[in-house]
PDB file of C-alpha atoms in Angstrom:
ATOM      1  CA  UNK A   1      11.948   2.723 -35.806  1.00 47.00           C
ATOM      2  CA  UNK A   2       8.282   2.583 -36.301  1.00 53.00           C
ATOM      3  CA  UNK A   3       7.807   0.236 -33.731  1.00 65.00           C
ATOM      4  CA  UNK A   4       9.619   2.484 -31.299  1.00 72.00           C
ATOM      5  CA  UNK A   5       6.627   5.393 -32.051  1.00 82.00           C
ATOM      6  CA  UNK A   6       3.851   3.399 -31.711  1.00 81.00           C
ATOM      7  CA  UNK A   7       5.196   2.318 -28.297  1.00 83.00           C
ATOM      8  CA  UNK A   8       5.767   6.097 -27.256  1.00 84.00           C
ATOM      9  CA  UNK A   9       2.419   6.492 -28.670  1.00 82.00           C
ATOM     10  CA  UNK A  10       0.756   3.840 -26.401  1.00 83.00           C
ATOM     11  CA  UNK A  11       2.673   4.946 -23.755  1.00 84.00           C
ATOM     12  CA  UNK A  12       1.603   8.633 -23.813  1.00 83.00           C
ATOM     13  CA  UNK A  13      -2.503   7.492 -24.433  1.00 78.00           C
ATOM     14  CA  UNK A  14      -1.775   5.233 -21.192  1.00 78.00           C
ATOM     15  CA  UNK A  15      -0.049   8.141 -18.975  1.00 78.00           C
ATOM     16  CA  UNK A  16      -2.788  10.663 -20.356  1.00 74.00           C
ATOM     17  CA  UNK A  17      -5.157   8.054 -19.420  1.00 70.00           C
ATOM     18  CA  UNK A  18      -3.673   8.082 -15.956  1.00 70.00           C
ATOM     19  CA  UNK A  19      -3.768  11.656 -15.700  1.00 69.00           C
ATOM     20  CA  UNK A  20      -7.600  11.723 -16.690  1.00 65.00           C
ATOM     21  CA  UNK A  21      -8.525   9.250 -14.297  1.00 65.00           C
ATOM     22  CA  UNK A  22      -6.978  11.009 -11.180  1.00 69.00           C
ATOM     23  CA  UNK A  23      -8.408  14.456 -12.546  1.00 71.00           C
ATOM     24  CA  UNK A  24     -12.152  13.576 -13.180  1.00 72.00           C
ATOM     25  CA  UNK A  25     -14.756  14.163  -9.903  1.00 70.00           C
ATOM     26  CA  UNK A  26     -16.205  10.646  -8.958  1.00 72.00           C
ATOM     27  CA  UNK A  27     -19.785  10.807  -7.921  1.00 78.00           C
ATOM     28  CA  UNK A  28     -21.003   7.264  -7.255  1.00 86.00           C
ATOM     29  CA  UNK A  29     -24.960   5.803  -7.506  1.00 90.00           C
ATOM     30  CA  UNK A  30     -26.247   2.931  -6.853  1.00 93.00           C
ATOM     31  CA  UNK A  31     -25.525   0.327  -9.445  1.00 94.00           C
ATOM     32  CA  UNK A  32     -28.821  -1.800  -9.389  1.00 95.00           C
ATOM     33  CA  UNK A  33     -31.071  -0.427 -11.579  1.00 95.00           C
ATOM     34  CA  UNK A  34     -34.256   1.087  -9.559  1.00 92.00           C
ATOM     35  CA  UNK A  35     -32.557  -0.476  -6.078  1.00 89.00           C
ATOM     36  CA  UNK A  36     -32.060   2.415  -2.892  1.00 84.00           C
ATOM     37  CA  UNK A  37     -31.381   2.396   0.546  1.00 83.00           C
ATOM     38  CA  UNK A  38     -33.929  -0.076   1.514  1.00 82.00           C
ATOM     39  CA  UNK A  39     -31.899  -2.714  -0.808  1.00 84.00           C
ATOM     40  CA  UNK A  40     -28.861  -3.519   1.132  1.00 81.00           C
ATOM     41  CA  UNK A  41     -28.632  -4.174   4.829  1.00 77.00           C
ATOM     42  CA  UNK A  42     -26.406  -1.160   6.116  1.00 69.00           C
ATOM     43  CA  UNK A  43     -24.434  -3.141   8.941  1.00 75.00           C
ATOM     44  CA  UNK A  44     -23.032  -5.555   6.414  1.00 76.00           C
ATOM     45  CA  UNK A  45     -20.281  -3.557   5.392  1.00 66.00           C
ATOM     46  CA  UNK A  46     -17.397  -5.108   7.395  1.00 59.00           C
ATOM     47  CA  UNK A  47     -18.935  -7.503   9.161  1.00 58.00           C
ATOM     48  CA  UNK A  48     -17.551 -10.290  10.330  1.00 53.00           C
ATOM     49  CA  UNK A  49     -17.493 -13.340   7.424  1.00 60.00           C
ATOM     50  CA  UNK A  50     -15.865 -16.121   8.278  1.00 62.00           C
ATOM     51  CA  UNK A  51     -11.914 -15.780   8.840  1.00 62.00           C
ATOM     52  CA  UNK A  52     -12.422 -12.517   7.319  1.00 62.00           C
ATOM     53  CA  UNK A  53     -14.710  -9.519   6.986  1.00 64.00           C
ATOM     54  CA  UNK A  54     -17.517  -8.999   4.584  1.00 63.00           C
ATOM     55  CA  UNK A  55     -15.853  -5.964   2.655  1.00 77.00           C
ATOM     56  CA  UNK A  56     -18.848  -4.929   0.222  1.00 86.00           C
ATOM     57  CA  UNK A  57     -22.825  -4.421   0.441  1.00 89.00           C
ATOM     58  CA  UNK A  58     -25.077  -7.046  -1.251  1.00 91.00           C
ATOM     59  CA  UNK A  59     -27.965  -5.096  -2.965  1.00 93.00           C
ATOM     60  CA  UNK A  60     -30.533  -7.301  -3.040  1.00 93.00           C
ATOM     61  CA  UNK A  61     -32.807  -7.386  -6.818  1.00 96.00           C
ATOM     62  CA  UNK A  62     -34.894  -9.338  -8.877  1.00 97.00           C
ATOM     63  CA  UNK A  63     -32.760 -11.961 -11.296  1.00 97.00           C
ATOM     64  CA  UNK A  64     -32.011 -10.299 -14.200  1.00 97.00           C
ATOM     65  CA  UNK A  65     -32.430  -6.753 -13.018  1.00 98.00           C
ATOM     66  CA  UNK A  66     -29.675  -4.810 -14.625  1.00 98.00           C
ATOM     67  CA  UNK A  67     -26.398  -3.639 -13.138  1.00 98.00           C
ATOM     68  CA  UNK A  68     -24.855  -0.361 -14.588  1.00 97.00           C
ATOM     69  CA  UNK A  69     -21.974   1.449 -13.144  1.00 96.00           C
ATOM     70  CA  UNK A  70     -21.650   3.404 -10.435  1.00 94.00           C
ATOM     71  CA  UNK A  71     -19.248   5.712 -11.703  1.00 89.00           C
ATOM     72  CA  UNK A  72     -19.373   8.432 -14.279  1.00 87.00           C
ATOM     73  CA  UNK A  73     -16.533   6.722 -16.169  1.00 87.00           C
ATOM     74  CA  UNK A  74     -14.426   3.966 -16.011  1.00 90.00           C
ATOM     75  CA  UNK A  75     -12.479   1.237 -17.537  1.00 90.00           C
ATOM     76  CA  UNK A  76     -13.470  -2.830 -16.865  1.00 95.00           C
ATOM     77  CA  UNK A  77     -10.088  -3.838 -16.418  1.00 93.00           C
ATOM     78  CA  UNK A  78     -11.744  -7.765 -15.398  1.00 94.00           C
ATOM     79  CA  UNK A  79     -14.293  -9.842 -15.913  1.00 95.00           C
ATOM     80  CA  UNK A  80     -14.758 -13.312 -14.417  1.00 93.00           C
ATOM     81  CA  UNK A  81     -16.772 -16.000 -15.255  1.00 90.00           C
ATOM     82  CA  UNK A  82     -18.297 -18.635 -12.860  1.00 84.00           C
ATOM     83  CA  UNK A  83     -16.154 -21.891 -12.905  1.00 74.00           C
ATOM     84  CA  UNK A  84     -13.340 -19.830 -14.411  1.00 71.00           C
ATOM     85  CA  UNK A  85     -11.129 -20.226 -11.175  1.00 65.00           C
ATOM     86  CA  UNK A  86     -12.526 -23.395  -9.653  1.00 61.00           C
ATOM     87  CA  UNK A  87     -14.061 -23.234  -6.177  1.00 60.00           C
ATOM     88  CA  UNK A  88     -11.625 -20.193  -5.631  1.00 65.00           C
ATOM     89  CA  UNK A  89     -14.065 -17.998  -7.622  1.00 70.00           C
ATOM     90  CA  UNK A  90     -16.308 -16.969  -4.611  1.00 81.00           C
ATOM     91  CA  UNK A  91     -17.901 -14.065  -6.462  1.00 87.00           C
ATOM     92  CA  UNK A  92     -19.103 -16.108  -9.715  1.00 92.00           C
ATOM     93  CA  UNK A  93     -19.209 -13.716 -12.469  1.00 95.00           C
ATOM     94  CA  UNK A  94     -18.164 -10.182 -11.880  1.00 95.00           C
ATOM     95  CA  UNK A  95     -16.961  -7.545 -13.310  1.00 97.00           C
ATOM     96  CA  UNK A  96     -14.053  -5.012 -12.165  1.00 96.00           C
ATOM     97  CA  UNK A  97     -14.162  -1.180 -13.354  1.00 95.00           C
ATOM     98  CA  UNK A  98     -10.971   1.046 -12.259  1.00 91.00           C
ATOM     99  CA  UNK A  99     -12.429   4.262 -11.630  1.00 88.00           C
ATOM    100  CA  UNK A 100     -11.268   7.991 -11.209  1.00 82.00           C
ATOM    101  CA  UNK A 101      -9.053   8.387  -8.308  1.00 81.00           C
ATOM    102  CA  UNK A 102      -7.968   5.078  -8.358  1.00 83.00           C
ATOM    103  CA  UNK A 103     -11.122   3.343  -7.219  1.00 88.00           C
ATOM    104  CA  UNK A 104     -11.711  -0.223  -8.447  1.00 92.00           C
ATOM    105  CA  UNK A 105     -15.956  -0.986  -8.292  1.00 95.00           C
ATOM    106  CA  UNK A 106     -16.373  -4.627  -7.953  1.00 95.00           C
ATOM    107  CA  UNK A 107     -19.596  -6.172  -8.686  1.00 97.00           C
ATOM    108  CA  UNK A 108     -19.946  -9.849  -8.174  1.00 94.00           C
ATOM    109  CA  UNK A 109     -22.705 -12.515  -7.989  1.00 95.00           C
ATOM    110  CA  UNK A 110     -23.813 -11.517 -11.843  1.00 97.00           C
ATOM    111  CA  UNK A 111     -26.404 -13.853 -13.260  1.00 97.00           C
ATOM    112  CA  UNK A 112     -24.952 -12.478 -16.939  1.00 96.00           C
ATOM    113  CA  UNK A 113     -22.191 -10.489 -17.694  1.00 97.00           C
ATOM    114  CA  UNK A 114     -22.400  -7.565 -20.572  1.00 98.00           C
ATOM    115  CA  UNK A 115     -19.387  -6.397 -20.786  1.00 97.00           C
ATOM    116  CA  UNK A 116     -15.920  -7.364 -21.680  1.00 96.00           C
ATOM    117  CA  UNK A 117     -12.341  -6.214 -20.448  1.00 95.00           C
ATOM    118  CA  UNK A 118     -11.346  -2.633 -21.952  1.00 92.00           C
ATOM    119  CA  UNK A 119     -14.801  -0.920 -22.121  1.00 94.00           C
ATOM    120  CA  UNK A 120     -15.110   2.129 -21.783  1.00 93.00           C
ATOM    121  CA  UNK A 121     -18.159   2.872 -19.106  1.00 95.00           C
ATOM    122  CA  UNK A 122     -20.374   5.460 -17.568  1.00 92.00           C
ATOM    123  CA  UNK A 123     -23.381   5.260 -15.212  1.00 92.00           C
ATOM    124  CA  UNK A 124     -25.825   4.498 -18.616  1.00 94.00           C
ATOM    125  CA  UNK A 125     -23.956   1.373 -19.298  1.00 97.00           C
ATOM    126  CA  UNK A 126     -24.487  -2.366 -18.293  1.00 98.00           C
ATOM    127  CA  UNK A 127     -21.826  -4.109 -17.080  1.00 98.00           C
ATOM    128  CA  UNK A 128     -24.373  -7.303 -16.066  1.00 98.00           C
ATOM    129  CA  UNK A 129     -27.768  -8.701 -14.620  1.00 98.00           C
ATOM    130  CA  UNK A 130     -28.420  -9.155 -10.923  1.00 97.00           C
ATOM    131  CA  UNK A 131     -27.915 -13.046 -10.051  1.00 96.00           C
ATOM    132  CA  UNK A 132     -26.606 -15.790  -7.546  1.00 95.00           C
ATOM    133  CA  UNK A 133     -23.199 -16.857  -8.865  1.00 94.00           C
ATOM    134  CA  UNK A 134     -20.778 -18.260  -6.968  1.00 89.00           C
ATOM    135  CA  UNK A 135     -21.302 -18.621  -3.469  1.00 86.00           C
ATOM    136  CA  UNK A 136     -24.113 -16.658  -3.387  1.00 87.00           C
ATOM    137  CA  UNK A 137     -26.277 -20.002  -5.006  1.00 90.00           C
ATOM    138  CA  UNK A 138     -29.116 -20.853  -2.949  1.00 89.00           C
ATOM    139  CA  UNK A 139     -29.386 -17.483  -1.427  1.00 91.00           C
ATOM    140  CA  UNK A 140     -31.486 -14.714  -2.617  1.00 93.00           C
ATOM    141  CA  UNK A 141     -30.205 -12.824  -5.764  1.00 95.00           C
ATOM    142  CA  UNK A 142     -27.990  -9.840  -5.399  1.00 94.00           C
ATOM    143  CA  UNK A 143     -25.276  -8.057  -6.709  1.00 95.00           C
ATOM    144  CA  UNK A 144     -22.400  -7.544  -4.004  1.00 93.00           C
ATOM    145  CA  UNK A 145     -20.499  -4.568  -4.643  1.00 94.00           C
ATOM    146  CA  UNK A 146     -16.874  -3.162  -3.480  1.00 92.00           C
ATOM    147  CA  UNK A 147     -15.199  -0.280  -3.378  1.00 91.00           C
ATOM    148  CA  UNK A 148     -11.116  -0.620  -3.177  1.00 88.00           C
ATOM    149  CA  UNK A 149      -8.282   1.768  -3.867  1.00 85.00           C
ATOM    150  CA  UNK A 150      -4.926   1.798  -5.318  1.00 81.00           C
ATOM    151  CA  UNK A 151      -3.492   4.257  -2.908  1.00 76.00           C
ATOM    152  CA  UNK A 152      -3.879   3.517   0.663  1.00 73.00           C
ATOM    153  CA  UNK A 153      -6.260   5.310   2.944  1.00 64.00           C
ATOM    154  CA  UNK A 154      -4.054   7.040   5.653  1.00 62.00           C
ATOM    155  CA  UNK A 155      -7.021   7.349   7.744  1.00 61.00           C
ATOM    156  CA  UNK A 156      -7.718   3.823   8.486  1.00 57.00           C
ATOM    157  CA  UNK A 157      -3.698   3.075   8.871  1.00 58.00           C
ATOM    158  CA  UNK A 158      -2.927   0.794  12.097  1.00 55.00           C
ATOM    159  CA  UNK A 159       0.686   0.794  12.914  1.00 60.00           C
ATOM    160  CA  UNK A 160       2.148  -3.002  12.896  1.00 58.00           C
ATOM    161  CA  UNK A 161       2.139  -3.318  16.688  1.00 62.00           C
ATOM    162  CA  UNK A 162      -1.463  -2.722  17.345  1.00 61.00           C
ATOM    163  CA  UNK A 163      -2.674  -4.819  14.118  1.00 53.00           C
ATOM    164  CA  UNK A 164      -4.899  -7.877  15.022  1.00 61.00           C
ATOM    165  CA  UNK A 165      -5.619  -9.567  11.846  1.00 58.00           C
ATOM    166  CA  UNK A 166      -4.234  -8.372   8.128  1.00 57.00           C
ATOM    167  CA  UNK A 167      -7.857  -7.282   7.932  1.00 56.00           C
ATOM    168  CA  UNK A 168      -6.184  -4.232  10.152  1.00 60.00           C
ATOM    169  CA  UNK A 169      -3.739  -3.464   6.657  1.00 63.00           C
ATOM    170  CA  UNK A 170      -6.473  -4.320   4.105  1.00 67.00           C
ATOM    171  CA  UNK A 171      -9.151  -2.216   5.561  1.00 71.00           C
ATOM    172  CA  UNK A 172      -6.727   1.035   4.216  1.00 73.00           C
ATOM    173  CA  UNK A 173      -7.450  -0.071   0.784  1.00 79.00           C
ATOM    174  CA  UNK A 174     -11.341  -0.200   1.298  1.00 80.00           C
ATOM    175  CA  UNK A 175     -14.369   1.730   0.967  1.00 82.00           C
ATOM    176  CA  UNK A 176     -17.152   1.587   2.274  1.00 81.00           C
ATOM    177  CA  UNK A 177     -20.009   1.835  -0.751  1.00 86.00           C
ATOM    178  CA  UNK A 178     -22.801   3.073   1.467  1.00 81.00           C
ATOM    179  CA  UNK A 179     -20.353   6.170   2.438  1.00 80.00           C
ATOM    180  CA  UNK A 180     -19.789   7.039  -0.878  1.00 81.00           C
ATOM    181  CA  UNK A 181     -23.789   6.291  -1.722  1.00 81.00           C
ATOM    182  CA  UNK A 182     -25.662   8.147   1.368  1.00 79.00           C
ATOM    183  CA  UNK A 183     -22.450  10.783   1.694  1.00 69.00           C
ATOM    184  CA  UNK A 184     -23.015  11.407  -2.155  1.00 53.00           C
ATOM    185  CA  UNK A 185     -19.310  11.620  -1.695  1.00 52.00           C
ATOM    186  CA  UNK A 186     -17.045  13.676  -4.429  1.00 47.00           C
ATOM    187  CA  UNK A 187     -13.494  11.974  -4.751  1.00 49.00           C
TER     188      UNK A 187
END
C-alpha cells in the first residue's frame, strides 16, 4: 500500500499545483535582459510567414545577452536542443515555461540554454542567452518569443464556415506578446 500513498501524494502536489497556477496574477516583462519597445518590430506579430503566420515577436539582442522569464513564476515543462529534431527543429534551442493561467512562454533561437525541464522560474531567472539557432542562422541574433494558451480564446473563435486557413482555429490559442508587454496586461 505504500505505493498507493505516494501516488495520492503526487497526485494532490500536481492538482494543488494546478490550482496555484490558475490562481496566481500573471504580469509579463520583457524577457531580454535590458531590450524594450524599440527591440522588436511591432507588425511582426502575425504576419504572414510562409504557409503560415509568424505567431511570436523576435526581440532583437546582442549574442549572449541573457534571457530570463517573463513571468513571475513558472514551470519549464521543455527544452530543445538544436539538431535534436532534425531540420524539423525550426526554433533551435528553446525553452518552454507553462505559466499561470495556462500560458505557455516560448522562447526560441537560444544561443545557450540554462535551464532544464522541471525548474521552477521567476522573472530573476535565466532560462538562456540570446542567439541564432535554428532557422534563425545567418540572420541577426534574437530571441523569438510566444505566448500560447491551454484554454481557447473565445474572442478570436471563427465558426467552421467562415475559416480560411487552420491559422483561423490556431489563432484562439495565441497571444499576442506585445499586448501583454505594452497593455502591462494582468491575467
Amino acid at each position: 500500500m505504500p505505493n498507493c500513498t505516494m501516488k495520492k501524494k503526487i497526485l494532490w502536489l500536481l492538482l494543488s499545483l494546478v490550482a496555484i497556477l490558475l490562481l496566481i496574477p500573471q504580469q509579463v516583462q520583457n524577457p531580454v535582459e535590458g531590450c524594450g519597445p524599440s527591440s522588436y518590430n511591432h507588425k511582426t506579430f502575425w504576419m504572414p510567414w510562409g504557409d503560415h503566420h509568424h505567431q511570436g515577436i523576435d526581440i532583437f539582442a546582442k549574442k549572449g545577452t541573457p534571457i530570463r522569464s517573463a513571468t513571475s513564476f513558472g514551470i519549464v515543462i521543455a527544452v530543445t536542443h538544436e539538431g535534436s529534431f532534425g531540420k524539423r527543429n525550426l526554433g533551435g534551442n528553446t525553452v518552454s515555461v507553462l505559466g499561470t493561467h495556462g500560458r505557455i512562454y516560448y522562447y526560441a533561437h537560444m544561443q545557450e540554454v540554462k535551464t532544464h525541464v522541471g525548474a521552477i522560474v521567476t522573472r530573476a531567472s535565466v532560462l538562456g542567452t540570446v542567439g541564432d539557432t535554428g532557422n534563425a542562422k545567418g540572420k541577426p541574433a534574437h530571441c523569438h518569443w510566444s505566448i500560447f494558451t491551454v484554454f481557447p480564446r473565445l474572442e478570436h473563435w471563427v465558426p467552421s464556415e467562415k475559416r480560411t486557413k487552420t491559422d483561423d482555429l490556431f489563432k484562439m490559442f495565441i497571444v499576442n506578446p506585445i499586448e501583454a508587454l505594452e497593455g502591462n496586461q494582468i491575467w
